[in-house]
């Protein structure tokens, strides 16, 4: 749960440091006091995109930091997988934004990407604002509600794996069909190309070897001249290097007895003599091997011209590229020749994959149908106390073409009375009715998903009196099960039900208008609720009425 929120230099807030408690808390304040600013700051902590205009004018940086107590929610795995230090009693999320537009995010002082902050935020806080009521228009939201109650995450993952395999095989089937169809139309041309490359008897690495031989033969005179000069320098009569080296070694060997230092020098010269004599032999062999054959050079150049022509024709620059094309042509011709057999085999694989998809989709459908019955019952039980004694709420599950999330088309059907036929909830429910439906859904979902903190932003729109009181009771019950529920409200009936009451207000300072937040004591709560009942002129009757509300 959220235990502390610190905000500095965010829009109209200079500094806000507020502790929060478990259970059901309420936040009140006049319109425009800054409640939405606080929600915006929380949104940044949950990974929403930042705007440099949010930094308070005249400051360089804003900081938003929240402390969470996660000791009862078993969230260690997220921190282990992402290599972040885990402190169950005090997990800290921080977001920093500069006036220059730079944004940084931290989890327990570890810098993280915004996507990771968002991933964690989705597991910590659910903010339900008025625009979220529009989710009732979306079938994927309705399906997700059913899946949460069905607890079918494993079955859905199994289905999605099978569906992905089916899509992959089906895509391959379409590709092969098109390839065979196009290949049959171009079979003669493909065969001609394949024969041309096959008859060329291509060998990988051949081109490089031929190019080197051509280069050598083109410069054969220079090569022979250099080799002859080297051989002459090494072994020319008695004046060659080899003979001179042997003579120098013999001279040193002759004085070894009278001059011991000469022995090492002589041995070194012996080694050099052996190496140079070996080199001399190799040079002589090379000199004999190097020869110019015009016919061979012509043959080599003709072969290279053939390779270059083929490469230009097929738009590649290596023999290996030509070999790859030859292999692809052979594969296409094989598909044409054995197309029916290959196609039949692939069609069989697609049929089996589709069969598996349908079987797993049926498992999901059965689980969803069972969950739908539970949801219908719970929703009626929750909506009747909220001023809908004749409410009807049903879930329609129709079979559709299998897709990413199964074959079920889910629709929430609603009627507030017996005389009106059931229709999609978003089409027939009023604003106040939708608010109550969404609250009931959230209350039901919260029992299945262990979210530490749920924030309701004016979910009481369009309701009042006893209905508002019942909505407050429902939110208070949600806050009893190791969960923190915070409601931003304009209704005194809801404000009075909170175990902790915060007020947001504006204050004029020497630096300008700033937004403040205060936790109210008992006396301040009475006056705040009385003001909500009667307006700015708080009467004694309003104060008594506020006290009565708080007693309830």
Coordinates of C-alpha atoms in Angstrom, one line a residue:
X1 CA 0.0 0.0 0.0
X2 CA 1.0 3.6 -0.5
X3 CA 2.5 4.8 2.8
X4 CA 4.0 8.2 1.8
X5 CA 3.8 10.6 -1.1
X6 CA 6.4 13.4 -1.6
X7 CA 6.0 16.0 -4.3
X8 CA 8.3 19.0 -5.0
X9 CA 8.0 21.7 -7.7
X10 CA 5.2 20.0 -9.6
X11 CA 2.9 22.5 -11.3
X12 CA 1.2 24.4 -8.4
X13 CA 2.8 22.3 -5.7
X14 CA 6.0 23.6 -4.1
X15 CA 6.3 20.9 -1.5
X16 CA 3.9 18.2 -0.4
X17 CA 4.8 15.4 2.0
X18 CA 1.9 13.3 3.1
X19 CA 1.5 10.0 4.9
X20 CA -1.3 7.6 3.9
X21 CA -2.9 4.7 5.9
X22 CA -4.5 1.4 5.0
X23 CA -8.3 1.0 4.8
X24 CA -10.7 3.5 3.2
X25 CA -9.5 7.1 2.9
X26 CA -11.1 10.1 1.3
X27 CA -9.8 13.2 -0.4
X28 CA -12.0 16.3 -0.7
X29 CA -11.5 19.9 -1.8
X30 CA -13.2 22.5 -4.0
X31 CA -13.1 22.2 -7.7
X32 CA -9.8 23.5 -9.0
X33 CA -8.0 23.1 -5.6
X34 CA -5.5 20.7 -7.2
X35 CA -6.8 17.2 -6.7
X36 CA -6.1 16.5 -10.3
X37 CA -2.5 17.7 -9.9
X38 CA -1.9 15.2 -7.2
X39 CA -3.4 12.4 -9.4
X40 CA -1.1 13.6 -12.2
X41 CA 1.9 13.3 -10.0
X42 CA 0.9 9.7 -9.1
X43 CA 0.4 9.0 -12.8
X44 CA 4.0 10.0 -13.5
X45 CA 5.1 7.5 -10.8
X46 CA 3.1 4.8 -12.6
X47 CA 5.0 5.4 -15.8
X48 CA 2.9 8.0 -17.7
X49 CA 4.7 10.3 -20.1
X50 CA 6.1 13.5 -18.7
X51 CA 5.8 17.1 -19.9
X52 CA 8.4 19.6 -19.0
X53 CA 5.6 22.2 -18.5
X54 CA 4.7 20.2 -15.3
X55 CA 7.8 21.6 -13.6
X56 CA 6.8 24.5 -11.4
X57 CA 7.6 27.8 -13.0
X58 CA 10.9 29.3 -11.8
X59 CA 12.4 25.9 -10.7
X60 CA 14.8 23.6 -12.4
X61 CA 13.6 20.2 -11.4
X62 CA 10.5 18.5 -9.9
X63 CA 10.7 15.3 -7.8
X64 CA 7.9 12.9 -7.1
X65 CA 8.5 10.0 -4.7
X66 CA 6.3 7.4 -3.2
X67 CA 6.9 4.8 -0.5
X68 CA 5.0 1.5 -0.5
X69 CA 4.6 -1.2 2.1
X70 CA 4.5 -4.5 0.1
X71 CA 5.1 -6.9 3.0
X72 CA 1.7 -8.6 2.4
X73 CA 1.6 -8.9 -1.3
X74 CA 4.3 -11.4 -2.4
X75 CA 6.0 -9.2 -5.0
X76 CA 9.6 -10.4 -4.6
X77 CA 9.7 -12.1 -8.0
X78 CA 9.5 -8.8 -9.9
X79 CA 12.5 -7.4 -8.1
X80 CA 14.5 -10.6 -8.5
X81 CA 13.8 -10.9 -12.2
X82 CA 14.9 -7.3 -12.7
X83 CA 17.9 -7.4 -10.4
X84 CA 16.5 -4.7 -8.1
X85 CA 17.0 -4.7 -4.3
X86 CA 13.7 -5.6 -2.5
X87 CA 12.6 -4.0 0.7
X88 CA 9.1 -5.2 1.5
X89 CA 8.5 -2.7 4.2
X90 CA 9.7 0.3 2.2
X91 CA 9.8 0.2 -1.5
X92 CA 10.5 3.6 -3.0
X93 CA 9.5 4.8 -6.5
X94 CA 10.9 8.1 -7.7
X95 CA 10.5 10.2 -10.8
X96 CA 12.5 13.3 -11.6
X97 CA 11.7 15.8 -14.4
X98 CA 13.8 18.8 -15.4
X99 CA 12.6 22.0 -17.0
X100 CA 14.8 21.0 -20.0
X101 CA 12.6 18.0 -20.5
X102 CA 14.8 15.2 -19.2
X103 CA 13.1 12.5 -17.2
X104 CA 14.6 9.8 -14.9
X105 CA 12.9 7.0 -13.0
X106 CA 14.2 5.0 -10.0
X107 CA 13.0 1.9 -8.1
X108 CA 14.7 1.6 -4.7
X109 CA 17.4 4.1 -6.0
X110 CA 18.1 1.9 -9.1
X111 CA 17.7 3.7 -12.4
X112 CA 15.1 2.0 -14.5
X113 CA 13.4 2.4 -17.9
X114 CA 10.0 4.0 -18.0
X115 CA 8.5 0.7 -19.3
X116 CA 9.7 -1.1 -16.1
X117 CA 8.3 1.7 -13.9
X118 CA 5.0 1.2 -15.7
X119 CA 5.1 -2.6 -15.3
X120 CA 5.6 -2.2 -11.5
X121 CA 3.1 0.6 -11.2
X122 CA 0.4 -1.6 -12.8
X123 CA 0.9 -4.0 -9.9
X124 CA 0.9 -1.3 -7.2
X125 CA -1.9 1.2 -7.9
X126 CA -5.1 1.2 -10.0
X127 CA -6.4 4.7 -10.6
X128 CA -10.0 4.7 -11.7
X129 CA -10.9 8.1 -13.2
X130 CA -14.2 9.1 -14.9
X131 CA -12.8 8.5 -18.4
X132 CA -12.2 4.8 -17.4
X133 CA -16.0 4.4 -17.5
X134 CA -15.6 4.5 -21.2
X135 CA -13.9 1.1 -20.9
X136 CA -17.4 -0.4 -20.8
X137 CA -17.6 0.4 -24.5
X138 CA -14.6 -1.9 -25.2
X139 CA -15.1 -5.7 -25.6
X140 CA -11.5 -6.4 -24.7
X141 CA -12.1 -4.8 -21.2
X142 CA -15.2 -6.9 -20.7
X143 CA -13.4 -10.0 -21.8
X144 CA -10.5 -9.2 -19.4
X145 CA -13.0 -8.9 -16.5
X146 CA -14.4 -12.4 -17.3
X147 CA -10.8 -13.8 -17.6
X148 CA -9.8 -12.4 -14.2
X149 CA -12.8 -14.0 -12.5
X150 CA -12.3 -17.2 -14.5
X151 CA -8.6 -17.3 -13.3
X152 CA -7.7 -18.7 -16.7
X153 CA -4.3 -17.1 -17.2
X154 CA -2.6 -20.5 -17.7
X155 CA -5.2 -21.7 -20.1
X156 CA -5.1 -18.4 -22.0
X157 CA -1.3 -18.6 -22.3
X158 CA -1.6 -22.2 -23.6
X159 CA -4.2 -21.2 -26.1
X160 CA -2.1 -18.2 -27.3
X161 CA 0.9 -20.4 -27.8
X162 CA -1.2 -22.8 -29.9
X163 CA -2.7 -19.9 -31.8
X164 CA 0.7 -18.4 -32.6
X165 CA 1.9 -21.8 -33.9
X166 CA -1.3 -22.0 -36.1
X167 CA -0.8 -18.5 -37.5
X168 CA 2.9 -19.3 -38.3
X169 CA 2.0 -22.6 -40.1
X170 CA -0.9 -21.0 -41.9
X171 CA 1.4 -18.2 -43.1
X172 CA 3.9 -20.7 -44.3
X173 CA 1.1 -22.6 -46.2
X174 CA 0.0 -19.4 -48.0
X175 CA 3.6 -18.7 -48.9
X176 CA 4.2 -22.2 -50.3
X177 CA 0.9 -22.0 -52.3
X178 CA 1.9 -18.7 -53.8
X179 CA 5.4 -20.0 -54.6
X180 CA 4.0 -23.2 -56.2
X181 CA 1.5 -21.2 -58.2
X182 CA 4.1 -18.7 -59.4
X183 CA 6.6 -21.5 -60.0
X184 CA 4.3 -23.4 -62.2
X185 CA 3.8 -20.4 -64.4
X186 CA 7.6 -19.8 -64.6
X187 CA 8.7 -23.5 -64.5
X188 CA 10.5 -23.3 -67.9
X189 CA 12.4 -20.1 -67.0
X190 CA 13.4 -21.5 -63.6
X191 CA 14.6 -24.7 -65.2
X192 CA 16.7 -22.7 -67.7
X193 CA 18.3 -20.6 -64.9
X194 CA 19.0 -23.7 -62.8
X195 CA 20.6 -25.6 -65.8
X196 CA 22.7 -22.5 -66.6
X197 CA 24.1 -22.4 -63.1
X198 CA 24.5 -26.1 -62.8
X199 CA 26.3 -26.4 -66.1
X200 CA 28.7 -23.7 -65.0
X201 CA 30.0 -26.3 -62.4
X202 CA 30.4 -23.6 -59.7
X203 CA 32.9 -24.2 -56.9
X204 CA 32.9 -22.0 -53.8
X205 CA 36.3 -20.3 -53.4
X206 CA 37.2 -20.9 -57.1
X207 CA 37.0 -17.3 -58.1
X208 CA 39.5 -16.1 -55.6
X209 CA 42.0 -18.8 -56.5
X210 CA 41.7 -18.1 -60.2
X211 CA 42.1 -14.4 -59.7
X212 CA 45.3 -15.0 -57.8
X213 CA 46.7 -17.3 -60.5
X214 CA 45.8 -14.7 -63.2
X215 CA 47.6 -12.0 -61.2
X216 CA 50.7 -14.2 -60.8
X217 CA 50.9 -15.1 -64.5
X218 CA 50.4 -11.5 -65.6
X219 CA 53.5 -10.5 -63.6
X220 CA 55.6 -13.7 -64.2
X221 CA 58.6 -11.8 -65.6
X222 CA 58.8 -9.5 -62.5
X223 CA 58.5 -12.5 -60.2
X224 CA 61.2 -14.6 -62.0
X225 CA 63.5 -11.6 -62.0
X226 CA 63.1 -11.0 -58.3
X227 CA 63.5 -14.7 -57.5
X228 CA 66.7 -14.9 -59.7
X229 CA 68.2 -11.9 -57.9
X230 CA 67.4 -13.4 -54.5
X231 CA 68.9 -16.7 -55.5
X232 CA 72.0 -15.1 -56.9
X233 CA 72.5 -13.0 -53.7
X234 CA 72.2 -16.1 -51.6
X235 CA 74.4 -18.6 -53.5
X236 CA 76.5 -16.8 -56.1
X237 CA 79.9 -18.7 -56.2
X238 CA 82.0 -18.0 -53.2
X239 CA 80.7 -14.5 -52.7
X240 CA 77.1 -15.5 -52.0
X241 CA 75.6 -14.9 -48.6
X242 CA 75.3 -18.6 -47.8
X243 CA 79.0 -19.2 -48.5
X244 CA 80.1 -16.1 -46.7
X245 CA 78.1 -17.1 -43.7
X246 CA 79.6 -20.6 -43.6
X247 CA 83.1 -19.1 -43.8
X248 CA 82.3 -16.7 -40.9
X249 CA 81.1 -19.6 -38.8
X250 CA 84.2 -21.7 -39.6
X251 CA 86.4 -18.8 -38.5
X252 CA 84.7 -18.6 -35.2
X253 CA 84.8 -22.3 -34.6
X254 CA 88.6 -22.2 -35.2
X255 CA 89.2 -20.0 -32.1
X256 CA 86.8 -21.7 -29.7
X257 CA 89.6 -23.3 -27.7
X258 CA 91.5 -20.1 -27.1
X259 CA 88.4 -17.8 -27.1
X260 CA 85.4 -19.6 -25.5
X261 CA 83.0 -16.7 -26.2
X262 CA 83.3 -17.5 -29.9
X263 CA 81.4 -20.8 -29.4
X264 CA 78.1 -19.2 -28.8
X265 CA 78.6 -16.8 -31.7
X266 CA 79.6 -19.7 -34.0
X267 CA 76.5 -21.7 -33.0
X268 CA 74.2 -18.8 -33.8
X269 CA 75.9 -18.4 -37.2
X270 CA 75.4 -22.2 -37.8
X271 CA 71.6 -21.7 -37.2
X272 CA 71.5 -18.8 -39.6
X273 CA 73.5 -20.8 -42.2
X274 CA 71.0 -23.7 -42.0
X275 CA 68.0 -21.4 -42.3
X276 CA 69.5 -19.4 -45.2
X277 CA 70.5 -22.6 -47.0
X278 CA 66.9 -23.8 -46.7
X279 CA 65.6 -20.5 -48.0
X280 CA 68.0 -20.7 -50.9
X281 CA 66.7 -24.1 -51.8
X282 CA 63.0 -22.8 -51.7
X283 CA 63.9 -19.8 -53.9
X284 CA 65.5 -22.1 -56.4
X285 CA 62.4 -24.4 -56.5
X286 CA 60.1 -21.4 -56.9
X287 CA 62.3 -20.1 -59.8
X288 CA 61.9 -23.4 -61.6
X289 CA 58.1 -23.6 -60.9
X290 CA 57.3 -20.1 -62.1
X291 CA 56.6 -20.2 -65.8
X292 CA 54.3 -18.4 -68.3
X293 CA 51.7 -20.4 -70.2
X294 CA 49.6 -18.2 -72.5
X295 CA 47.1 -20.9 -73.1
X296 CA 46.6 -21.4 -69.3
X297 CA 46.2 -17.7 -68.7
X298 CA 43.6 -17.4 -71.5
X299 CA 41.8 -20.4 -70.0
X300 CA 41.8 -18.8 -66.5
X301 CA 40.6 -15.4 -67.8
X302 CA 37.8 -17.1 -69.9
X303 CA 36.7 -18.9 -66.7
X304 CA 36.7 -15.6 -64.7
X305 CA 34.8 -13.8 -67.5
X306 CA 32.1 -16.6 -67.3
X307 CA 31.9 -16.2 -63.5
X308 CA 31.7 -12.3 -63.8
X309 CA 28.9 -12.5 -66.4
X310 CA 26.9 -14.9 -64.3
X311 CA 27.3 -12.6 -61.2
X312 CA 26.2 -9.6 -63.2
X313 CA 23.2 -11.4 -64.6
X314 CA 22.0 -12.6 -61.2
X315 CA 22.9 -9.5 -59.3
X316 CA 25.5 -11.0 -56.9
X317 CA 29.2 -10.4 -56.6
X318 CA 30.5 -13.8 -55.3
X319 CA 30.4 -17.4 -56.4
X320 CA 28.8 -18.3 -53.1
X321 CA 25.9 -15.9 -54.0
X322 CA 25.4 -17.8 -57.3
X323 CA 25.4 -21.1 -55.4
X324 CA 22.7 -19.8 -53.0
X325 CA 20.6 -18.8 -56.1
X326 CA 21.2 -22.3 -57.6
X327 CA 20.1 -23.9 -54.4
X328 CA 17.0 -21.7 -54.2
X329 CA 16.1 -22.5 -57.8
X330 CA 16.5 -26.2 -57.0
X331 CA 14.2 -25.9 -54.0
X332 CA 11.5 -24.1 -56.1
X333 CA 11.7 -26.7 -58.9
X334 CA 11.4 -29.4 -56.2
X335 CA 8.3 -27.7 -54.8
X336 CA 6.8 -27.6 -58.3
X337 CA 7.7 -31.2 -58.9
X338 CA 6.6 -32.4 -55.5
X339 CA 4.2 -29.5 -54.8
X340 CA 1.0 -31.5 -54.2
X341 CA 2.8 -33.8 -51.7
X342 CA 4.4 -30.9 -49.8
X343 CA 1.2 -28.9 -49.9
X344 CA -0.8 -31.8 -48.6
X345 CA 1.6 -32.3 -45.7
X346 CA 1.6 -28.7 -44.8
X347 CA -2.2 -28.5 -45.0
X348 CA -2.4 -31.5 -42.6
X349 CA -0.1 -29.6 -40.1
X350 CA -2.3 -26.5 -40.4
X351 CA -5.5 -28.6 -39.9
X352 CA -4.0 -30.3 -36.8
X353 CA -2.8 -26.9 -35.4
X354 CA -6.3 -25.4 -36.0
X355 CA -7.9 -28.4 -34.2
X356 CA -5.6 -27.8 -31.2
X357 CA -6.6 -24.1 -31.3
X358 CA -10.3 -24.9 -31.3
X359 CA -9.9 -27.5 -28.5
X360 CA -8.0 -25.0 -26.3
X361 CA -10.5 -22.3 -27.2
X362 CA -13.3 -24.5 -26.0
X363 CA -11.6 -24.9 -22.7
X364 CA -11.4 -21.1 -22.4
X365 CA -15.1 -20.8 -23.4
X366 CA -16.3 -23.2 -20.7
X367 CA -14.2 -21.4 -18.0
X368 CA -15.6 -18.1 -19.2
X369 CA -19.2 -19.3 -19.2
X370 CA -18.8 -20.5 -15.6
X371 CA -17.2 -17.2 -14.6
X372 CA -19.9 -15.3 -16.4
X373 CA -22.5 -17.0 -14.1
X374 CA -20.6 -15.9 -11.0
X375 CA -20.2 -12.4 -12.3
X376 CA -23.9 -12.0 -13.1
X377 CA -24.8 -13.2 -9.6
X378 CA -22.3 -10.9 -7.8
X379 CA -23.1 -7.9 -9.9
X380 CA -26.8 -8.2 -9.1
X381 CA -26.0 -8.5 -5.4
X382 CA -23.8 -5.4 -5.6
X383 CA -26.1 -3.3 -7.7
X384 CA -29.3 -3.8 -5.9
X385 CA -28.1 -2.0 -2.7
X386 CA -26.9 0.8 -5.0
X387 CA -30.5 1.9 -5.9
X388 CA -31.2 -0.7 -8.6
X389 CA -33.7 -3.1 -7.1
X390 CA -34.9 -4.4 -10.5
X391 CA -31.5 -4.5 -12.2
X392 CA -30.7 -7.2 -14.7
X393 CA -27.1 -7.9 -15.6
X394 CA -26.1 -10.6 -18.0
X395 CA -23.0 -11.6 -19.9
X396 CA -23.4 -12.7 -23.5
X397 CA -20.7 -15.0 -24.8
X398 CA -21.0 -15.6 -28.5
X399 CA -18.7 -17.8 -30.7
X400 CA -16.5 -15.8 -33.1
X401 CA -13.6 -16.6 -35.4
X402 CA -10.6 -17.6 -33.2
X403 CA -8.3 -14.7 -32.4
X404 CA -5.5 -13.8 -30.1
X405 CA -7.7 -14.1 -27.0
X406 CA -9.9 -17.0 -28.0
X407 CA -13.1 -17.5 -29.9
X408 CA -15.4 -15.6 -27.5
X409 CA -17.2 -12.3 -28.2
X410 CA -18.1 -11.0 -24.7
X411 CA -20.8 -8.3 -24.1
X412 CA -22.1 -7.0 -20.8
X413 CA -25.9 -6.6 -21.1
X414 CA -27.8 -4.3 -18.7
X415 CA -31.2 -3.1 -17.8
X416 CA -32.1 -1.0 -14.8
X417 CA -35.8 -2.2 -14.7
X418 CA -37.9 -5.1 -15.9
X419 CA -39.7 -3.1 -18.6
X420 CA -36.5 -2.3 -20.6
X421 CA -34.9 -5.1 -22.7
X422 CA -31.3 -6.0 -22.0
X423 CA -28.9 -4.1 -24.2
X424 CA -25.1 -3.4 -24.1
X425 CA -24.4 -1.6 -20.9
X426 CA -22.7 1.4 -22.5
X427 CA -25.7 2.0 -24.7
X428 CA -28.5 2.1 -22.1
X429 CA -26.9 3.0 -18.7
X430 CA -26.9 6.6 -17.5
X431 CA -23.8 8.3 -16.2
X432 CA -24.7 7.5 -12.6
X433 CA -25.6 3.9 -13.5
X434 CA -22.3 3.4 -15.3
X435 CA -20.5 4.7 -12.3
X436 CA -22.2 2.2 -10.1
X437 CA -21.6 -0.7 -12.5
X438 CA -17.9 0.2 -12.7
X439 CA -17.6 0.4 -8.9
X440 CA -19.2 -3.0 -8.6
X441 CA -16.9 -4.5 -11.2
X442 CA -13.9 -3.0 -9.5
X443 CA -15.0 -4.3 -6.1
X444 CA -15.5 -7.7 -7.6
X445 CA -12.2 -7.7 -9.5
X446 CA -10.3 -6.4 -6.5
X447 CA -11.2 -9.7 -4.7
X448 CA -9.4 -11.7 -7.5
X449 CA -6.5 -9.4 -8.1
X450 CA -4.4 -8.4 -5.1
X451 CA -3.8 -4.7 -6.0
X452 CA -2.3 -2.9 -2.9
X453 CA -3.9 0.5 -3.7
X454 CA -7.0 1.5 -5.6
X455 CA -7.8 5.2 -6.2
X456 CA -11.3 6.3 -7.3
X457 CA -11.4 9.7 -8.9
X458 CA -15.0 11.1 -8.5
X459 CA -16.6 7.7 -9.2
X460 CA -19.7 9.1 -7.4
X461 CA -20.6 11.3 -10.4
X462 CA -24.4 11.3 -10.9
X463 CA -25.3 9.8 -7.6
X464 CA -26.3 11.2 -4.2
X465 CA -28.0 10.4 -0.9
X466 CA -28.4 6.8 0.1
X467 CA -26.9 5.5 -3.1
X468 CA -23.7 7.5 -2.4
X469 CA -23.7 6.1 1.1
X470 CA -23.9 2.5 -0.2
X471 CA -21.1 3.2 -2.7
X472 CA -19.0 4.5 0.2
X473 CA -19.8 1.3 2.2
X474 CA -18.7 -0.8 -0.8
X475 CA -15.4 1.1 -1.1
X476 CA -14.9 0.8 2.7
X477 CA -15.4 -3.0 2.4
X478 CA -12.8 -3.2 -0.4
X479 CA -10.4 -1.5 2.0
X480 CA -10.8 -4.2 4.7
X481 CA -8.8 -7.0 2.9
X482 CA -5.2 -5.9 3.0
X483 CA -6.1 -3.2 0.6
X484 CA -5.9 0.5 0.5
X485 CA -8.8 2.4 -1.1
X486 CA -8.7 6.1 -1.7
X487 CA -11.7 8.1 -3.0
X488 CA -11.6 11.6 -4.3
X489 CA -15.1 12.8 -3.8
X490 CA -17.5 15.8 -3.7
X491 CA -20.2 14.0 -1.7
X492 CA -20.4 14.4 2.1
X493 CA -21.9 10.9 2.4
X494 CA -18.8 9.3 1.0
X495 CA -16.4 11.7 2.7
X496 CA -17.9 10.8 6.1
X497 CA -17.3 7.1 5.6
X498 CA -13.6 7.3 5.2
X499 CA -11.4 6.2 8.1
X500 CA -8.9 8.9 7.1
X501 CA -9.8 12.3 5.6
X502 CA -7.5 14.5 3.5
X503 CA -8.3 18.0 2.2
X504 CA -6.7 19.6 -0.9
X505 CA -6.8 23.4 -1.0
X506 CA -5.1 26.4 -2.6
X507 CA -3.1 29.0 -0.7
X508 CA -1.9 32.4 -1.8
X509 CA 1.8 32.9 -0.8
X510 CA 4.4 35.6 -1.6
X511 CA 5.6 33.3 -4.5
X512 CA 2.1 32.9 -5.9
X513 CA -0.7 30.3 -5.7
X514 CA 0.2 26.9 -4.4
X515 CA -1.7 23.7 -3.7
X516 CA -1.6 22.2 -0.2
X517 CA -2.9 18.9 1.3
X518 CA -3.8 18.4 4.9
X519 CA -4.9 15.4 6.9
X520 CA -7.9 16.5 8.9
X521 CA -8.5 15.9 12.6
X522 CA -12.0 15.1 14.0
X523 CA -13.0 18.8 14.4
X524 CA -11.7 19.7 11.0
X525 CA -13.6 16.8 9.4
X526 CA -16.9 18.0 10.9
X527 CA -16.4 21.5 9.5
X528 CA -15.3 20.2 6.0
X529 CA -18.3 17.9 5.7
X530 CA -20.6 20.6 6.9
X531 CA -19.2 22.9 4.3
X532 CA -19.8 20.2 1.7
X533 CA -23.4 20.0 2.9
X534 CA -24.3 23.7 3.0
X535 CA -21.6 25.6 1.0
X536 CA -19.3 28.4 2.2
X537 CA -21.8 29.6 4.9
X538 CA -21.6 26.8 7.5
X539 CA -24.7 26.7 9.6
X540 CA -25.2 25.0 13.0
X541 CA -27.7 22.6 11.3
X542 CA -25.0 21.6 8.8
X543 CA -22.5 21.0 11.6
X544 CA -25.0 18.7 13.4
X545 CA -25.8 16.9 10.1
X546 CA -22.1 16.4 9.5
X547 CA -21.7 14.9 13.0
X548 CA -24.6 12.5 12.3
X549 CA -23.0 11.4 9.1
X550 CA -19.7 10.8 10.8
X551 CA -21.4 8.7 13.5
X552 CA -22.9 6.4 10.9

